[in-house]
CSV table of C-alpha atoms in Angstrom, one decimal:
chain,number,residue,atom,x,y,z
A,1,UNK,CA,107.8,119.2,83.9
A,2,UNK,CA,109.1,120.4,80.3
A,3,UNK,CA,108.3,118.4,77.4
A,4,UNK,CA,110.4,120.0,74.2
A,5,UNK,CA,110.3,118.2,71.0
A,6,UNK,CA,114.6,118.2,71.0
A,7,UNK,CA,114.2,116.2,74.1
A,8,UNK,CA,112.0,113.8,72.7
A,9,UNK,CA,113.9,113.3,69.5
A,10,UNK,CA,117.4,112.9,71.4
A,11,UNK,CA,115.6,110.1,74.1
A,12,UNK,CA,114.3,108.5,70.3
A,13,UNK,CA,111.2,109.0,71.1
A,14,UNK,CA,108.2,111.2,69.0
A,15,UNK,CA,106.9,114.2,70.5
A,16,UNK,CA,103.5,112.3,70.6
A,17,UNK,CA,104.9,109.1,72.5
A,18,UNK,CA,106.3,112.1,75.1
A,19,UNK,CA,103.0,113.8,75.2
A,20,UNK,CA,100.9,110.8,75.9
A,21,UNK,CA,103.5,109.2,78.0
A,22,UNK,CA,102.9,112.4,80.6
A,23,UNK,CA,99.5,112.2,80.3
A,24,UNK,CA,99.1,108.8,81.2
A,25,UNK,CA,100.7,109.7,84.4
A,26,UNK,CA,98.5,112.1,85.0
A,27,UNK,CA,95.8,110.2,84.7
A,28,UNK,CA,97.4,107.2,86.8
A,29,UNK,CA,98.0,109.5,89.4
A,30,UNK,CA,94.4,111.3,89.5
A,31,UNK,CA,94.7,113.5,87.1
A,32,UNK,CA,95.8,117.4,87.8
A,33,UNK,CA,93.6,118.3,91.4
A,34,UNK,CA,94.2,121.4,92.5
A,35,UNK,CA,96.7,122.6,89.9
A,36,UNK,CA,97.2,123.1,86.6
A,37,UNK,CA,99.0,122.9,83.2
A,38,UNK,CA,101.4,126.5,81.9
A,39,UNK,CA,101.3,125.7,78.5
A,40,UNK,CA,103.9,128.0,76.3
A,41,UNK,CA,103.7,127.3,72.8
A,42,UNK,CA,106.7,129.1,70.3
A,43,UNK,CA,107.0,129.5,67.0
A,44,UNK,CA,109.6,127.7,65.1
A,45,UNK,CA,110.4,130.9,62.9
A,46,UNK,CA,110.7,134.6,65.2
A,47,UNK,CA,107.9,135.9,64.0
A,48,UNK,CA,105.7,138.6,66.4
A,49,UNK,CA,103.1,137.8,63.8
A,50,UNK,CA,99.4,137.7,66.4
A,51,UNK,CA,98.6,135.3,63.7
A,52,UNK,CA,101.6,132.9,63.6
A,53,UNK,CA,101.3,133.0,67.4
A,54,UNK,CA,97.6,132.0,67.5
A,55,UNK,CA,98.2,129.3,65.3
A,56,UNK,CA,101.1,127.6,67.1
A,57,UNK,CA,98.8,128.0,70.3
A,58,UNK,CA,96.0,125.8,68.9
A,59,UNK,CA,98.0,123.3,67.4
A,60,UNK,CA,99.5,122.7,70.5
A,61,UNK,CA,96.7,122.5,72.5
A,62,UNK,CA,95.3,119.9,69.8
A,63,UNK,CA,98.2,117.7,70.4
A,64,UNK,CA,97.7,117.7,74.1
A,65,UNK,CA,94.2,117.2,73.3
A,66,UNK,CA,95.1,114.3,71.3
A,67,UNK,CA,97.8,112.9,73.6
A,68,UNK,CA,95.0,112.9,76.6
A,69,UNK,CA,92.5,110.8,73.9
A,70,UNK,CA,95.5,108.4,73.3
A,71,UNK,CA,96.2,108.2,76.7
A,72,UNK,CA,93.1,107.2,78.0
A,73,UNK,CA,92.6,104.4,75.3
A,74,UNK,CA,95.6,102.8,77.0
C-alpha cells in the first residue's frame, strides 16, 4: 500500500482520514502478523540536511502513531 498526501487530497479526503482509514484495516484484519510497515518519510523542500530528515521522520511516525490511537477509538 502507498498512502501520499496528493492522493488523499485528490480522493477529498485528509491525510489523517487516509491514515486512520488503513489502520483500521489493520486492525480489522489482525493487525500486521508476520510482516511489517516500510515507512519512507520526504521532505517537502530537497534538503540533505540530517536534521530536516530526522525531523520529517518523527513527525511521520507521530501521525501514524496518532492514526493507530484514532483508529482504535473507532
Amino acid at each position: 500500500m502507498s498512502i501520499e498526501v496528493n492522493h488523499a487530497t485528490l480522493a477529498g479526503h485528509t491525510l489523517d482520514f487516509e491514515l486512520m482509514q488503513t489502520m483500521m484495516q489493520i486492525i480489522r484484519n489482525g493487525g500486521l502478523g508476520i510482516s511489517g510497515t516500510n515507512f519512507d518519510a520526504k521532505t517537502r523542500r530537497k534538503s540533505t540536511d540530517l536534521k530536516d530528515i530526522f525531523i520529517v521522520h518523527v513527525a511521520g511516525m507521530d501521525a501514524m502513531a496518532c492514526a493507530l490511537e484514532n483508529a482504535e477509538l473507532c
